[in-house]
Coordinates of C-alpha atoms in Angstrom, one line a residue:
M100 CA 0.0 0.0 0.0
D101 CA 2.9 2.3 0.8
F102 CA 4.3 1.6 -2.6
F103 CA 1.2 2.9 -4.5
Q104 CA 1.0 5.9 -2.1
S105 CA 4.6 6.8 -2.9
I106 CA 4.0 7.0 -6.6
D107 CA 3.8 10.5 -7.9
Y108 CA 0.8 10.2 -10.2
E109 CA 0.8 13.9 -11.1
S110 CA 4.4 13.7 -12.3
I111 CA 3.7 10.6 -14.3
F112 CA 0.6 12.1 -15.9
A113 CA 2.5 15.3 -16.6
T114 CA 5.2 13.3 -18.3
Y115 CA 3.2 10.6 -20.1
G116 CA -0.4 11.8 -20.0
K117 CA -0.2 14.2 -22.9
N118 CA 1.6 11.6 -25.0
L119 CA -1.0 9.0 -24.0
L120 CA -3.9 11.3 -25.0
T121 CA -2.2 12.2 -28.2
S122 CA -1.6 8.5 -29.0
L123 CA -5.2 7.7 -28.4
A124 CA -6.3 10.6 -30.6
V125 CA -4.0 9.3 -33.4
L126 CA -5.7 5.9 -33.1
V127 CA -9.2 7.3 -33.2
I128 CA -8.5 9.8 -36.0
G129 CA -6.5 7.2 -37.9
R130 CA -9.3 4.7 -37.7
I131 CA -11.8 7.3 -39.0
L132 CA -9.6 8.6 -41.8
G133 CA -8.7 5.0 -42.7
S134 CA -12.4 4.1 -43.1
F135 CA -12.9 7.1 -45.4
V136 CA -9.8 6.1 -47.4
L137 CA -11.0 2.5 -47.8
R138 CA -14.5 3.5 -48.8
G139 CA -13.0 5.9 -51.4
F140 CA -11.0 3.1 -52.9
D141 CA -14.0 0.7 -52.8
K142 CA -16.0 3.3 -54.8
I143 CA -13.1 3.6 -57.3
F144 CA -12.9 -0.2 -57.7
K145 CA -16.6 -0.4 -58.2
R146 CA -16.7 2.3 -60.9
S147 CA -13.8 0.8 -62.7
G148 CA -15.6 -2.6 -62.9
M149 CA -12.7 -4.3 -61.1
D150 CA -13.2 -8.0 -60.3
D151 CA -14.7 -8.5 -56.9
T152 CA -12.1 -11.0 -55.8
L153 CA -9.3 -8.6 -56.7
S154 CA -11.0 -5.6 -55.1
R155 CA -11.5 -7.5 -51.8
F156 CA -7.9 -8.6 -51.9
I157 CA -6.6 -5.1 -52.4
H158 CA -9.0 -3.8 -49.8
G159 CA -7.5 -6.2 -47.3
I160 CA -3.9 -5.2 -48.1
L161 CA -4.8 -1.4 -47.8
K162 CA -6.5 -2.0 -44.5
A163 CA -3.5 -3.9 -43.1
V164 CA -1.1 -1.2 -44.3
L165 CA -3.2 1.6 -42.8
I166 CA -3.4 -0.2 -39.4
V167 CA 0.3 -0.7 -39.3
V168 CA 0.9 3.0 -40.2
V169 CA -1.5 4.2 -37.5
L170 CA -0.1 1.9 -34.8
I171 CA 3.5 3.1 -35.6
L172 CA 2.4 6.7 -35.4
A173 CA 0.6 6.0 -32.1
L174 CA 3.6 4.3 -30.6
D175 CA 5.8 7.1 -31.7
M176 CA 3.5 9.6 -29.9
L177 CA 4.0 7.6 -26.7
G178 CA 7.7 8.3 -27.0
I179 CA 8.5 4.7 -28.0
N180 CA 11.4 4.5 -30.5
T181 CA 9.8 2.9 -33.5
T182 CA 12.9 2.9 -35.7
S183 CA 13.8 -0.6 -34.7
L184 CA 10.2 -1.8 -35.2
V185 CA 10.1 -0.3 -38.7
A186 CA 13.4 -2.0 -39.5
V187 CA 12.0 -5.3 -38.3
L188 CA 8.9 -4.9 -40.3
G189 CA 10.9 -3.9 -43.3
A190 CA 13.2 -7.0 -43.0
A191 CA 10.2 -9.2 -42.5
G192 CA 8.5 -7.7 -45.6
L193 CA 11.6 -8.2 -47.6
A194 CA 11.9 -11.9 -46.5
V195 CA 8.3 -12.5 -47.3
G196 CA 8.7 -10.7 -50.6
L197 CA 11.6 -12.9 -51.6
A198 CA 9.8 -16.1 -50.5
L199 CA 6.7 -15.1 -52.4
K200 CA 8.5 -13.6 -55.4
D201 CA 6.7 -15.7 -58.0
S202 CA 3.3 -15.3 -56.3
L203 CA 3.8 -11.5 -56.1
S204 CA 4.7 -11.4 -59.8
N205 CA 1.5 -13.3 -60.6
F206 CA -0.5 -11.0 -58.4
A207 CA 1.0 -7.9 -60.0
S208 CA 0.3 -9.3 -63.5
G209 CA -3.3 -10.1 -62.4
V210 CA -3.8 -6.5 -61.3
M211 CA -2.5 -5.3 -64.7
L212 CA -4.8 -7.7 -66.5
V213 CA -7.8 -6.4 -64.6
I214 CA -6.8 -2.7 -65.0
F215 CA -5.9 -2.7 -68.7
R216 CA -8.5 -5.5 -69.7
P217 CA -6.8 -7.1 -72.7
F218 CA -9.5 -9.7 -72.5
K219 CA -12.6 -10.5 -70.4
K220 CA -14.5 -13.7 -69.4
G221 CA -15.7 -15.5 -72.5
D222 CA -13.2 -14.0 -75.0
F223 CA -11.4 -16.3 -77.3
V224 CA -7.7 -15.6 -77.1
D225 CA -4.3 -16.8 -78.0
T226 CA -1.6 -16.3 -75.3
A227 CA 1.1 -18.1 -73.4
G228 CA 1.1 -20.8 -76.0
I229 CA -2.6 -21.7 -75.8
T230 CA -5.7 -20.8 -77.8
A231 CA -8.9 -21.0 -75.8
S232 CA -11.8 -19.2 -74.2
V233 CA -11.3 -17.2 -71.0
E234 CA -13.1 -18.9 -68.0
V235 CA -12.0 -17.0 -64.9
I236 CA -9.5 -14.2 -64.4
G237 CA -8.1 -14.9 -60.9
I238 CA -5.7 -13.0 -58.7
F239 CA -2.7 -15.2 -59.3
S240 CA -3.8 -17.3 -62.3
T241 CA -6.3 -17.3 -65.2
S242 CA -8.2 -20.4 -66.3
F243 CA -9.2 -21.2 -69.9
I244 CA -11.5 -23.7 -71.6
T245 CA -10.2 -25.1 -74.9
A246 CA -12.4 -25.9 -77.9
D247 CA -12.3 -29.6 -76.9
N248 CA -13.5 -28.7 -73.4
K249 CA -10.3 -28.9 -71.4
Q250 CA -9.5 -26.5 -68.6
I251 CA -6.0 -24.9 -68.7
V252 CA -4.8 -22.8 -65.7
V253 CA -2.0 -20.4 -66.5
P254 CA 0.0 -18.2 -64.1
N255 CA -0.8 -14.5 -64.7
S256 CA 2.8 -13.5 -65.1
K257 CA 3.2 -15.9 -68.1
I258 CA 0.1 -14.3 -69.7
Y259 CA 1.0 -10.6 -69.2
G260 CA 4.6 -11.3 -70.2
S261 CA 3.6 -12.8 -73.6
V262 CA 1.8 -11.5 -76.7
I263 CA -2.0 -11.6 -76.3
T264 CA -4.2 -12.0 -79.4
N265 CA -7.9 -11.4 -78.6
F266 CA -10.1 -12.8 -81.4
S267 CA -13.3 -11.6 -79.7
K268 CA -12.3 -8.0 -79.0
M269 CA -13.6 -6.6 -82.3
D270 CA -17.2 -7.0 -83.5
T271 CA -16.2 -8.2 -86.9
R272 CA -13.4 -10.3 -88.5
R273 CA -12.1 -10.9 -92.0
V274 CA -12.2 -14.5 -93.4
D275 CA -9.4 -15.0 -95.9
I276 CA -9.7 -18.0 -98.2
T277 CA -7.2 -18.9 -101.0
V278 CA -8.4 -21.1 -103.8
D279 CA -6.2 -22.8 -106.5
I280 CA -7.6 -23.3 -110.0
S281 CA -5.9 -24.9 -113.0
Y282 CA -4.5 -22.8 -115.8
S283 CA -7.1 -24.4 -118.1
S284 CA -10.0 -23.0 -116.0
S285 CA -11.6 -19.6 -116.6
I286 CA -10.5 -17.0 -114.1
H287 CA -13.5 -14.8 -114.9
R288 CA -16.0 -17.7 -114.3
A289 CA -14.2 -18.8 -111.1
K290 CA -14.5 -15.2 -109.7
E291 CA -18.2 -15.1 -110.6
L292 CA -18.8 -18.3 -108.7
L293 CA -16.9 -17.1 -105.7
D294 CA -19.0 -13.9 -105.7
E295 CA -22.2 -15.9 -105.9
I296 CA -21.1 -18.1 -103.0
A297 CA -20.3 -15.0 -100.9
K298 CA -23.6 -13.3 -101.7
S299 CA -25.6 -16.5 -100.9
N300 CA -24.4 -16.6 -97.3
D301 CA -26.5 -14.4 -95.0
K302 CA -23.7 -14.3 -92.4
I303 CA -21.3 -12.6 -94.8
L304 CA -21.5 -8.9 -94.4
T305 CA -22.2 -6.7 -97.5
D306 CA -20.2 -3.7 -96.0
P307 CA -17.3 -4.1 -96.5
A308 CA -18.2 -6.0 -99.7
P309 CA -16.5 -9.3 -100.5
F310 CA -13.1 -8.9 -102.2
I311 CA -12.1 -11.4 -104.9
A312 CA -8.8 -11.2 -106.9
V313 CA -5.9 -13.2 -108.4
S314 CA -3.2 -13.3 -105.7
E315 CA -0.6 -15.3 -107.5
L316 CA 0.3 -17.1 -110.7
A317 CA 1.9 -20.1 -109.2
T318 CA 3.9 -22.9 -110.9
S319 CA 1.0 -25.3 -111.3
S320 CA -2.1 -23.2 -110.4
I321 CA -3.7 -19.8 -110.4
K322 CA -4.3 -18.6 -106.8
L323 CA -7.5 -16.7 -106.1
V324 CA -8.2 -15.0 -102.8
L325 CA -11.6 -14.5 -101.4
R326 CA -11.9 -12.0 -98.5
T327 CA -15.2 -11.5 -96.6
W328 CA -16.2 -9.8 -93.4
V329 CA -18.3 -11.5 -90.8
K330 CA -19.3 -11.0 -87.2
S331 CA -16.7 -12.4 -84.9
E332 CA -18.9 -15.2 -83.5
D333 CA -19.6 -16.4 -87.1
F334 CA -16.0 -16.6 -88.2
W335 CA -15.5 -20.4 -88.1
D336 CA -19.0 -21.3 -89.3
V337 CA -18.6 -19.0 -92.4
K338 CA -15.1 -20.3 -93.1
F339 CA -15.9 -24.0 -93.0
N340 CA -19.2 -23.5 -94.9
T341 CA -17.5 -21.4 -97.6
L342 CA -14.7 -23.9 -98.2
E343 CA -17.3 -26.7 -98.6
Q344 CA -19.4 -24.6 -101.0
I345 CA -16.4 -23.7 -103.1
K346 CA -15.5 -27.3 -103.7
L347 CA -19.1 -28.3 -104.5
T348 CA -19.7 -25.3 -106.8
F349 CA -16.4 -25.6 -108.7
D350 CA -17.0 -29.3 -109.3
K351 CA -20.5 -28.6 -110.6
H352 CA -19.3 -25.9 -113.0
G353 CA -16.2 -27.7 -114.2
I354 CA -13.6 -25.4 -112.4
E355 CA -10.7 -27.6 -111.7
I356 CA -8.9 -27.4 -108.4
P357 CA -5.4 -28.9 -109.1
F358 CA -3.8 -31.3 -106.6
N359 CA -0.5 -33.1 -106.5
Q360 CA -0.4 -36.3 -108.5
L361 CA 2.2 -39.0 -108.4
Q362 CA 2.8 -41.0 -111.7
I363 CA 4.9 -44.1 -111.5
H364 CA 6.3 -45.5 -114.8
T365 CA 7.5 -49.1 -114.9
S366 CA 9.4 -50.8 -117.7
K367 CA 9.0 -54.4 -118.6

């Protein structure tokens, strides 16, 4: 009892009370300001259309950073030397960063994919050595579904570090088909038939109009090129159908499509 009575509370309060009140004020104000900052970032994420998973992940990181900053400021106001604490946190952050180097690289790439949007869910793309439809754009990896219904998961760093070809980005695409005809066939008639085939397909756009021309006088054939514009989703259907119609129509009208032939001569 004598011990507690001997304590000079007024001196202690005069020495540490102001710092304690200031530290508590920093904690309260920091929490209020932090809430405003987080709400502001949430609104920005929502307006930008950022993926929910990514926005929640970034929200968590920002919240953790703000808490650490406010705590360090509060401890500093108490008169506690925070230099060593900051150094420890920095060293720990560096160690974690080195240990998770690949994961952080994938995360950073995922953020870039979401911000710049080179593709979205459902787009048909060619990237990182695969050609498939985008299924899910994740924080660390992106999953794709191939034409034969296989799922492929690719780290985001490999995607963002490679060339990305998005076949679904534009509303229309051009279908290029090269057809060989023999030198004995009529170029004029072959071009007329190609024009009729193009005009008979409702999925082929009239603007821009189909383009038909001689592209090359090759060694054993005349090469004609047919270029038509279609909606992106109709690309493969139009290409396959047009190739079939060209063969059937040319056969019907006597336009020869040359092919390699092997002749074997034997002597008795």
